[in-house]
Short mmCIF file of N, CA and C in Angstrom, two decimals:
data_model
loop_
_atom_site.label_atom_id
_atom_site.label_comp_id
_atom_site.label_asym_id
_atom_site.label_seq_id
_atom_site.Cartn_x
_atom_site.Cartn_y
_atom_site.Cartn_z
N UNK A 252 -9.47 -7.93 -16.68
CA UNK A 252 -10.27 -8.97 -17.27
C UNK A 252 -9.38 -10.14 -17.66
N UNK A 253 -9.97 -11.28 -17.82
CA UNK A 253 -9.24 -12.50 -18.15
C UNK A 253 -8.60 -12.39 -19.51
N UNK A 254 -7.42 -12.95 -19.65
CA UNK A 254 -6.70 -12.90 -20.93
C UNK A 254 -7.53 -13.52 -22.04
N UNK A 255 -7.71 -12.79 -23.13
CA UNK A 255 -8.47 -13.33 -24.25
C UNK A 255 -7.70 -14.41 -25.01
N UNK A 256 -8.43 -15.14 -25.83
CA UNK A 256 -7.83 -16.18 -26.66
C UNK A 256 -8.60 -16.25 -27.97
N UNK A 257 -7.86 -16.39 -29.07
CA UNK A 257 -8.51 -16.54 -30.37
C UNK A 257 -9.31 -17.83 -30.45
N UNK A 258 -8.87 -18.83 -29.69
CA UNK A 258 -9.54 -20.13 -29.71
C UNK A 258 -10.25 -20.35 -28.39
N UNK A 259 -11.59 -20.29 -28.39
CA UNK A 259 -12.30 -20.54 -27.13
C UNK A 259 -11.95 -21.93 -26.60
N UNK A 260 -11.65 -21.99 -25.33
CA UNK A 260 -11.32 -23.28 -24.73
C UNK A 260 -11.80 -23.31 -23.29
N UNK A 261 -12.07 -24.51 -22.80
CA UNK A 261 -12.49 -24.72 -21.42
C UNK A 261 -11.30 -24.44 -20.50
N UNK A 262 -11.51 -23.66 -19.45
CA UNK A 262 -10.45 -23.37 -18.49
C UNK A 262 -10.70 -24.14 -17.21
N UNK A 263 -11.81 -23.86 -16.53
CA UNK A 263 -12.18 -24.60 -15.33
C UNK A 263 -13.57 -24.22 -14.89
N UNK A 264 -14.27 -25.15 -14.30
CA UNK A 264 -15.58 -24.90 -13.71
C UNK A 264 -16.52 -24.12 -14.64
N UNK A 265 -16.53 -24.48 -15.91
CA UNK A 265 -17.43 -23.83 -16.84
C UNK A 265 -16.95 -22.52 -17.41
N UNK A 266 -15.76 -22.07 -17.01
CA UNK A 266 -15.20 -20.83 -17.52
C UNK A 266 -14.45 -21.13 -18.81
N UNK A 267 -14.70 -20.33 -19.82
CA UNK A 267 -13.97 -20.49 -21.08
C UNK A 267 -13.24 -19.20 -21.40
N UNK A 268 -12.22 -19.32 -22.22
CA UNK A 268 -11.55 -18.11 -22.69
C UNK A 268 -12.44 -17.45 -23.73
N UNK A 269 -12.30 -16.16 -23.90
CA UNK A 269 -13.16 -15.39 -24.78
C UNK A 269 -12.30 -14.66 -25.82
N UNK A 270 -12.77 -14.63 -27.04
CA UNK A 270 -12.04 -13.98 -28.12
C UNK A 270 -12.10 -12.46 -27.98
N UNK A 271 -11.07 -11.76 -28.47
CA UNK A 271 -11.07 -10.29 -28.41
C UNK A 271 -12.32 -9.67 -29.04
N UNK A 272 -12.85 -10.28 -30.10
CA UNK A 272 -14.04 -9.74 -30.76
C UNK A 272 -15.25 -9.73 -29.82
N UNK A 273 -15.26 -10.60 -28.82
CA UNK A 273 -16.34 -10.62 -27.85
C UNK A 273 -16.10 -9.59 -26.74
N UNK A 274 -14.84 -9.39 -26.37
CA UNK A 274 -14.51 -8.41 -25.33
C UNK A 274 -14.65 -6.97 -25.83
N UNK A 275 -14.18 -6.70 -27.05
CA UNK A 275 -14.05 -5.33 -27.54
C UNK A 275 -15.32 -4.49 -27.44
N UNK A 276 -16.48 -4.97 -27.89
CA UNK A 276 -17.68 -4.13 -27.77
C UNK A 276 -18.01 -3.75 -26.33
N UNK A 277 -17.81 -4.68 -25.40
CA UNK A 277 -18.08 -4.38 -23.98
C UNK A 277 -17.08 -3.36 -23.44
N UNK A 278 -15.82 -3.49 -23.85
CA UNK A 278 -14.81 -2.53 -23.40
C UNK A 278 -15.13 -1.13 -23.92
N UNK A 279 -15.53 -1.04 -25.18
CA UNK A 279 -15.90 0.25 -25.76
C UNK A 279 -17.13 0.83 -25.05
N UNK A 280 -18.07 -0.02 -24.73
CA UNK A 280 -19.27 0.39 -24.01
C UNK A 280 -18.93 0.98 -22.64
N UNK A 281 -17.86 0.48 -22.03
CA UNK A 281 -17.41 0.96 -20.72
C UNK A 281 -16.48 2.17 -20.83
N UNK A 282 -16.23 2.64 -22.05
CA UNK A 282 -15.41 3.83 -22.23
C UNK A 282 -13.92 3.57 -22.39
N UNK A 283 -13.54 2.32 -22.59
CA UNK A 283 -12.11 2.00 -22.75
C UNK A 283 -11.61 2.50 -24.10
N UNK A 284 -10.37 2.96 -24.11
CA UNK A 284 -9.72 3.35 -25.37
C UNK A 284 -8.51 2.48 -25.66
N UNK A 285 -8.13 1.63 -24.69
CA UNK A 285 -6.97 0.77 -24.91
C UNK A 285 -7.03 -0.48 -24.03
N UNK A 286 -6.19 -1.43 -24.39
CA UNK A 286 -6.01 -2.67 -23.64
C UNK A 286 -4.54 -2.77 -23.27
N UNK A 287 -4.25 -3.03 -22.01
CA UNK A 287 -2.88 -3.23 -21.55
C UNK A 287 -2.76 -4.68 -21.08
N UNK A 288 -1.84 -5.40 -21.68
CA UNK A 288 -1.58 -6.79 -21.31
C UNK A 288 -0.33 -6.84 -20.45
N UNK A 289 -0.37 -7.64 -19.40
CA UNK A 289 0.79 -7.78 -18.52
C UNK A 289 1.66 -8.97 -18.86
N UNK A 290 1.21 -9.80 -19.76
CA UNK A 290 2.00 -10.98 -20.07
C UNK A 290 2.06 -11.26 -21.55
N UNK A 291 3.10 -11.90 -21.93
CA UNK A 291 3.27 -12.36 -23.31
C UNK A 291 3.82 -13.78 -23.20
N UNK A 292 3.66 -14.63 -24.13
CA UNK A 292 3.02 -14.39 -25.43
C UNK A 292 1.51 -14.35 -25.29
N UNK A 293 0.88 -13.73 -26.26
CA UNK A 293 -0.57 -13.62 -26.27
C UNK A 293 -1.19 -14.84 -26.92
N UNK A 294 -2.39 -15.14 -26.48
CA UNK A 294 -3.16 -16.20 -27.13
C UNK A 294 -4.15 -15.59 -28.11
N UNK A 295 -3.86 -14.37 -28.53
CA UNK A 295 -4.70 -13.64 -29.47
C UNK A 295 -3.80 -12.67 -30.23
N UNK A 296 -4.35 -12.06 -31.25
CA UNK A 296 -3.61 -11.06 -32.01
C UNK A 296 -4.00 -9.67 -31.50
N UNK A 297 -3.04 -8.85 -31.08
CA UNK A 297 -3.38 -7.49 -30.64
C UNK A 297 -4.14 -6.69 -31.71
N UNK A 298 -3.94 -7.04 -32.97
CA UNK A 298 -4.66 -6.36 -34.05
C UNK A 298 -6.17 -6.57 -33.95
N UNK A 299 -6.58 -7.66 -33.28
CA UNK A 299 -8.01 -7.90 -33.11
C UNK A 299 -8.66 -6.78 -32.30
N UNK A 300 -7.96 -6.25 -31.32
CA UNK A 300 -8.48 -5.11 -30.56
C UNK A 300 -8.39 -3.84 -31.39
N UNK A 301 -7.29 -3.69 -32.13
CA UNK A 301 -7.11 -2.50 -32.97
C UNK A 301 -8.21 -2.38 -34.01
N UNK A 302 -8.72 -3.50 -34.50
CA UNK A 302 -9.77 -3.45 -35.51
C UNK A 302 -11.05 -2.83 -34.95
N UNK A 303 -11.16 -2.76 -33.62
CA UNK A 303 -12.31 -2.11 -32.98
C UNK A 303 -11.96 -0.69 -32.52
N UNK A 304 -10.75 -0.24 -32.82
CA UNK A 304 -10.34 1.11 -32.44
C UNK A 304 -9.69 1.19 -31.07
N UNK A 305 -9.35 0.05 -30.49
CA UNK A 305 -8.69 0.02 -29.18
C UNK A 305 -7.18 -0.10 -29.37
N UNK A 306 -6.42 0.78 -28.75
CA UNK A 306 -4.96 0.65 -28.75
C UNK A 306 -4.59 -0.56 -27.92
N UNK A 307 -3.41 -1.13 -28.16
CA UNK A 307 -2.96 -2.29 -27.40
C UNK A 307 -1.52 -2.07 -26.96
N UNK A 308 -1.27 -2.31 -25.67
CA UNK A 308 0.08 -2.17 -25.11
C UNK A 308 0.43 -3.47 -24.38
N UNK A 309 1.69 -3.80 -24.39
CA UNK A 309 2.17 -4.94 -23.62
C UNK A 309 3.27 -4.48 -22.68
N UNK A 310 3.10 -4.75 -21.40
CA UNK A 310 4.14 -4.41 -20.43
C UNK A 310 5.12 -5.55 -20.24
N UNK A 311 4.79 -6.74 -20.74
CA UNK A 311 5.67 -7.89 -20.70
C UNK A 311 6.33 -8.05 -19.34
N UNK A 312 5.51 -8.28 -18.35
CA UNK A 312 5.94 -8.39 -16.95
C UNK A 312 5.81 -9.85 -16.53
N UNK A 313 6.92 -10.57 -16.40
CA UNK A 313 6.86 -11.99 -16.05
C UNK A 313 6.26 -12.23 -14.67
N UNK A 314 5.48 -13.29 -14.49
CA UNK A 314 4.93 -13.62 -13.17
C UNK A 314 6.05 -13.85 -12.16
N UNK A 315 5.82 -13.44 -10.93
CA UNK A 315 6.78 -13.66 -9.86
C UNK A 315 7.89 -12.63 -9.78
N UNK A 316 7.92 -11.68 -10.70
CA UNK A 316 8.95 -10.63 -10.70
C UNK A 316 8.35 -9.38 -10.06
N UNK A 317 9.08 -8.79 -9.12
CA UNK A 317 8.59 -7.57 -8.47
C UNK A 317 8.47 -6.43 -9.47
N UNK A 318 7.50 -5.60 -9.25
CA UNK A 318 7.26 -4.42 -10.07
C UNK A 318 8.43 -3.45 -9.94
N UNK A 319 8.88 -2.87 -11.05
CA UNK A 319 9.95 -1.88 -11.02
C UNK A 319 9.36 -0.48 -11.22
N UNK A 320 10.12 0.53 -10.83
CA UNK A 320 9.69 1.92 -11.05
C UNK A 320 9.44 2.18 -12.53
N UNK A 321 10.27 1.59 -13.39
CA UNK A 321 10.11 1.79 -14.84
C UNK A 321 8.76 1.25 -15.32
N UNK A 322 8.36 0.08 -14.82
CA UNK A 322 7.08 -0.49 -15.22
C UNK A 322 5.93 0.40 -14.76
N UNK A 323 6.02 0.91 -13.54
CA UNK A 323 4.97 1.79 -13.03
C UNK A 323 4.89 3.05 -13.87
N UNK A 324 6.04 3.65 -14.16
CA UNK A 324 6.05 4.88 -14.96
C UNK A 324 5.45 4.63 -16.36
N UNK A 325 5.77 3.49 -16.94
CA UNK A 325 5.23 3.19 -18.27
C UNK A 325 3.70 3.03 -18.20
N UNK A 326 3.22 2.30 -17.20
CA UNK A 326 1.78 2.12 -17.05
C UNK A 326 1.08 3.45 -16.82
N UNK A 327 1.62 4.30 -15.93
CA UNK A 327 1.00 5.58 -15.64
C UNK A 327 1.02 6.49 -16.87
N UNK A 328 2.08 6.41 -17.67
CA UNK A 328 2.15 7.20 -18.91
C UNK A 328 1.04 6.77 -19.87
N UNK A 329 0.81 5.47 -19.97
CA UNK A 329 -0.28 4.97 -20.82
C UNK A 329 -1.61 5.52 -20.32
N UNK A 330 -1.82 5.45 -19.01
CA UNK A 330 -3.07 5.95 -18.42
C UNK A 330 -3.25 7.44 -18.71
N UNK A 331 -2.16 8.21 -18.65
CA UNK A 331 -2.24 9.65 -18.89
C UNK A 331 -2.45 9.99 -20.37
N UNK A 332 -1.88 9.18 -21.25
CA UNK A 332 -1.94 9.48 -22.69
C UNK A 332 -3.25 9.04 -23.33
N UNK A 333 -3.87 8.00 -22.81
CA UNK A 333 -5.08 7.49 -23.42
C UNK A 333 -6.27 8.38 -23.07
N UNK A 334 -7.15 8.63 -24.06
CA UNK A 334 -8.30 9.51 -23.80
C UNK A 334 -9.43 8.85 -23.01
N UNK A 335 -9.44 7.52 -22.95
CA UNK A 335 -10.51 6.82 -22.25
C UNK A 335 -9.98 5.94 -21.14
N UNK A 336 -10.84 5.05 -20.69
CA UNK A 336 -10.47 4.10 -19.64
C UNK A 336 -9.44 3.11 -20.18
N UNK A 337 -8.66 2.56 -19.27
CA UNK A 337 -7.63 1.58 -19.60
C UNK A 337 -8.11 0.20 -19.14
N UNK A 338 -8.23 -0.73 -20.08
CA UNK A 338 -8.60 -2.11 -19.75
C UNK A 338 -7.31 -2.89 -19.53
N UNK A 339 -7.17 -3.44 -18.34
CA UNK A 339 -5.94 -4.13 -17.94
C UNK A 339 -6.23 -5.61 -17.84
N UNK A 340 -5.39 -6.44 -18.46
CA UNK A 340 -5.63 -7.88 -18.33
C UNK A 340 -4.35 -8.65 -18.05
N UNK A 341 -4.57 -9.75 -17.35
CA UNK A 341 -3.50 -10.62 -16.91
C UNK A 341 -4.12 -12.01 -16.77
N UNK A 342 -3.33 -13.04 -16.87
CA UNK A 342 -3.89 -14.39 -16.80
C UNK A 342 -4.58 -14.64 -15.46
N UNK A 343 -3.87 -14.60 -14.32
CA UNK A 343 -4.59 -14.83 -13.07
C UNK A 343 -5.31 -13.58 -12.56
N UNK A 344 -4.76 -12.39 -12.86
CA UNK A 344 -5.43 -11.16 -12.49
C UNK A 344 -5.36 -10.79 -11.02
N UNK A 345 -4.37 -11.26 -10.30
CA UNK A 345 -4.29 -10.95 -8.87
C UNK A 345 -3.06 -10.11 -8.52
N UNK A 346 -1.89 -10.67 -8.63
CA UNK A 346 -0.69 -10.00 -8.15
C UNK A 346 -0.31 -8.79 -9.01
N UNK A 347 0.00 -9.02 -10.25
CA UNK A 347 0.51 -7.95 -11.11
C UNK A 347 -0.53 -6.87 -11.36
N UNK A 348 -1.73 -7.30 -11.68
CA UNK A 348 -2.79 -6.35 -11.98
C UNK A 348 -3.14 -5.51 -10.74
N UNK A 349 -3.23 -6.17 -9.59
CA UNK A 349 -3.59 -5.47 -8.37
C UNK A 349 -2.58 -4.40 -7.97
N UNK A 350 -1.31 -4.71 -8.08
CA UNK A 350 -0.30 -3.74 -7.66
C UNK A 350 -0.23 -2.56 -8.63
N UNK A 351 -0.45 -2.80 -9.91
CA UNK A 351 -0.50 -1.67 -10.85
C UNK A 351 -1.69 -0.77 -10.56
N UNK A 352 -2.84 -1.37 -10.29
CA UNK A 352 -4.01 -0.56 -9.95
C UNK A 352 -3.78 0.22 -8.66
N UNK A 353 -3.13 -0.39 -7.69
CA UNK A 353 -2.83 0.31 -6.44
C UNK A 353 -1.90 1.49 -6.69
N UNK A 354 -0.90 1.31 -7.54
CA UNK A 354 -0.01 2.42 -7.89
C UNK A 354 -0.78 3.56 -8.53
N UNK A 355 -1.74 3.23 -9.39
CA UNK A 355 -2.56 4.26 -10.01
C UNK A 355 -3.36 5.01 -8.95
N UNK A 356 -3.98 4.28 -8.02
CA UNK A 356 -4.76 4.93 -6.97
C UNK A 356 -3.91 5.86 -6.12
N UNK A 357 -2.67 5.45 -5.84
CA UNK A 357 -1.77 6.27 -5.02
C UNK A 357 -1.32 7.51 -5.79
N UNK A 358 -0.87 7.32 -7.01
CA UNK A 358 -0.26 8.43 -7.74
C UNK A 358 -1.26 9.35 -8.42
N UNK A 359 -2.46 8.87 -8.70
CA UNK A 359 -3.41 9.69 -9.44
C UNK A 359 -4.68 10.05 -8.67
N UNK A 360 -4.94 9.37 -7.57
CA UNK A 360 -6.18 9.63 -6.84
C UNK A 360 -5.97 9.94 -5.37
N UNK A 361 -4.72 10.09 -4.94
CA UNK A 361 -4.45 10.54 -3.59
C UNK A 361 -4.63 9.52 -2.48
N UNK A 362 -4.75 8.23 -2.84
CA UNK A 362 -4.83 7.21 -1.81
C UNK A 362 -3.46 7.06 -1.15
N UNK A 363 -3.44 6.69 0.11
CA UNK A 363 -2.19 6.27 0.72
C UNK A 363 -1.92 4.85 0.22
N UNK A 364 -0.68 4.37 0.31
CA UNK A 364 -0.42 2.98 -0.11
C UNK A 364 -1.31 1.98 0.62
N UNK A 365 -1.50 2.18 1.93
CA UNK A 365 -2.32 1.24 2.70
C UNK A 365 -3.78 1.29 2.27
N UNK A 366 -4.30 2.49 1.99
CA UNK A 366 -5.68 2.61 1.51
C UNK A 366 -5.86 1.91 0.16
N UNK A 367 -4.89 2.11 -0.73
CA UNK A 367 -4.97 1.51 -2.06
C UNK A 367 -4.95 -0.01 -1.97
N UNK A 368 -4.05 -0.55 -1.16
CA UNK A 368 -3.96 -2.01 -1.01
C UNK A 368 -5.25 -2.55 -0.39
N UNK A 369 -5.77 -1.87 0.61
CA UNK A 369 -7.01 -2.32 1.25
C UNK A 369 -8.16 -2.34 0.23
N UNK A 370 -8.25 -1.31 -0.60
CA UNK A 370 -9.32 -1.25 -1.59
C UNK A 370 -9.16 -2.39 -2.61
N UNK A 371 -7.96 -2.58 -3.13
CA UNK A 371 -7.74 -3.63 -4.13
C UNK A 371 -8.03 -4.99 -3.52
N UNK A 372 -7.61 -5.22 -2.29
CA UNK A 372 -7.88 -6.51 -1.65
C UNK A 372 -9.37 -6.71 -1.38
N UNK A 373 -10.09 -5.62 -1.17
CA UNK A 373 -11.54 -5.71 -0.95
C UNK A 373 -12.24 -6.14 -2.24
N UNK A 374 -11.86 -5.54 -3.36
CA UNK A 374 -12.54 -5.85 -4.62
C UNK A 374 -11.93 -7.04 -5.36
N UNK A 375 -10.69 -7.39 -5.04
CA UNK A 375 -10.01 -8.55 -5.64
C UNK A 375 -9.31 -9.33 -4.54
N UNK A 376 -10.04 -10.09 -3.74
CA UNK A 376 -9.42 -10.86 -2.65
C UNK A 376 -8.25 -11.71 -3.17
N UNK A 377 -7.20 -11.73 -2.39
CA UNK A 377 -6.01 -12.49 -2.78
C UNK A 377 -4.98 -11.66 -3.52
N UNK A 378 -5.31 -10.41 -3.78
CA UNK A 378 -4.39 -9.54 -4.52
C UNK A 378 -3.32 -8.95 -3.60
N UNK A 379 -2.20 -8.65 -4.18
CA UNK A 379 -1.09 -7.89 -3.59
C UNK A 379 -0.45 -8.60 -2.40
N UNK A 380 0.70 -9.17 -2.66
CA UNK A 380 1.49 -9.83 -1.64
C UNK A 380 2.18 -8.81 -0.75
N UNK A 381 2.64 -9.24 0.43
CA UNK A 381 3.27 -8.34 1.39
C UNK A 381 4.48 -7.62 0.79
N UNK A 382 5.31 -8.33 0.03
CA UNK A 382 6.49 -7.67 -0.54
C UNK A 382 6.10 -6.63 -1.59
N UNK A 383 4.99 -6.85 -2.29
CA UNK A 383 4.52 -5.85 -3.24
C UNK A 383 3.97 -4.63 -2.50
N UNK A 384 3.32 -4.87 -1.38
CA UNK A 384 2.79 -3.79 -0.54
C UNK A 384 3.94 -2.91 -0.07
N UNK A 385 5.02 -3.53 0.38
CA UNK A 385 6.21 -2.76 0.82
C UNK A 385 6.81 -1.98 -0.34
N UNK A 386 6.87 -2.60 -1.52
CA UNK A 386 7.41 -1.91 -2.69
C UNK A 386 6.54 -0.71 -3.05
N UNK A 387 5.22 -0.84 -2.89
CA UNK A 387 4.32 0.28 -3.16
C UNK A 387 4.57 1.42 -2.18
N UNK A 388 4.77 1.09 -0.92
CA UNK A 388 5.09 2.14 0.06
C UNK A 388 6.38 2.86 -0.30
N UNK A 389 7.40 2.10 -0.68
CA UNK A 389 8.69 2.70 -1.06
C UNK A 389 8.54 3.56 -2.31
N UNK A 390 7.82 3.06 -3.29
CA UNK A 390 7.62 3.81 -4.53
C UNK A 390 6.86 5.10 -4.25
N UNK A 391 5.87 5.03 -3.37
CA UNK A 391 5.08 6.21 -3.03
C UNK A 391 5.96 7.29 -2.40
N UNK A 392 6.88 6.87 -1.54
CA UNK A 392 7.78 7.84 -0.89
C UNK A 392 8.71 8.50 -1.91
N UNK A 393 9.22 7.73 -2.86
CA UNK A 393 10.14 8.31 -3.85
C UNK A 393 9.42 9.15 -4.88
N UNK A 394 8.11 8.95 -5.04
CA UNK A 394 7.39 9.68 -6.07
C UNK A 394 6.64 10.90 -5.55
N UNK A 395 6.66 11.12 -4.23
CA UNK A 395 5.89 12.22 -3.66
C UNK A 395 6.24 13.57 -4.26
N UNK A 396 7.52 13.79 -4.56
CA UNK A 396 7.93 15.07 -5.11
C UNK A 396 8.23 15.00 -6.61
N UNK A 397 7.85 13.92 -7.24
CA UNK A 397 8.19 13.75 -8.66
C UNK A 397 7.00 14.04 -9.55
N UNK A 398 7.23 13.91 -10.83
CA UNK A 398 6.19 14.16 -11.83
C UNK A 398 5.13 13.07 -11.84
N UNK A 399 5.33 12.01 -11.07
CA UNK A 399 4.33 10.94 -11.05
C UNK A 399 3.00 11.42 -10.48
N UNK A 400 3.03 12.46 -9.70
CA UNK A 400 1.78 13.00 -9.17
C UNK A 400 1.32 14.15 -10.07
N UNK A 401 1.02 13.80 -11.31
CA UNK A 401 0.66 14.80 -12.30
C UNK A 401 -0.76 15.32 -12.15
N UNK A 402 -1.58 14.61 -11.42
CA UNK A 402 -2.97 15.02 -11.23
C UNK A 402 -3.14 15.34 -9.75
N UNK A 403 -3.76 16.48 -9.43
CA UNK A 403 -3.97 16.78 -8.01
C UNK A 403 -4.74 15.66 -7.34
N UNK A 404 -4.29 15.23 -6.16
CA UNK A 404 -4.98 14.12 -5.47
C UNK A 404 -6.43 14.46 -5.18
N UNK A 405 -7.29 13.47 -5.31
CA UNK A 405 -8.70 13.60 -4.97
C UNK A 405 -8.90 12.83 -3.68
N UNK A 406 -9.44 13.45 -2.68
CA UNK A 406 -9.70 12.77 -1.42
C UNK A 406 -11.16 12.39 -1.36
N UNK A 407 -11.42 11.23 -0.86
CA UNK A 407 -12.78 10.72 -0.75
C UNK A 407 -13.31 10.97 0.66
N UNK A 408 -14.61 11.21 0.76
CA UNK A 408 -15.22 11.28 2.06
C UNK A 408 -15.54 12.61 2.58
#
């Protein structure tokens, strides 16, 4: 979801930023137990989500920087530790968010890297650059025998 802001402001084409107090009830309704932000500084206070009972994590991943194994492991650990759904937000919501979601699909749901990238690109056109796709393939190969596959893969179809 789009990065929240304490101060509603016009962004473009009628889109405005939304305060955490407006997001939180919808996130809870969808079963979320936490919010993961990919960028800092925030235009809101993480405590605003906490006041609704949502945990808040920051991965502090600068735009344009390739995803590292450490970042993936941290994100997957959050997903494993949280009792509910994980709400992930980023300012543009394409590159960083898409590749993290693809890593989750590969490591927790049994998708191949190519299947995960195809799915993310289908639901979020413009997501995942070629170099990120290659990094996902490499990460998948190194994690096949590791603890990253903590959940038995689920195959669709």
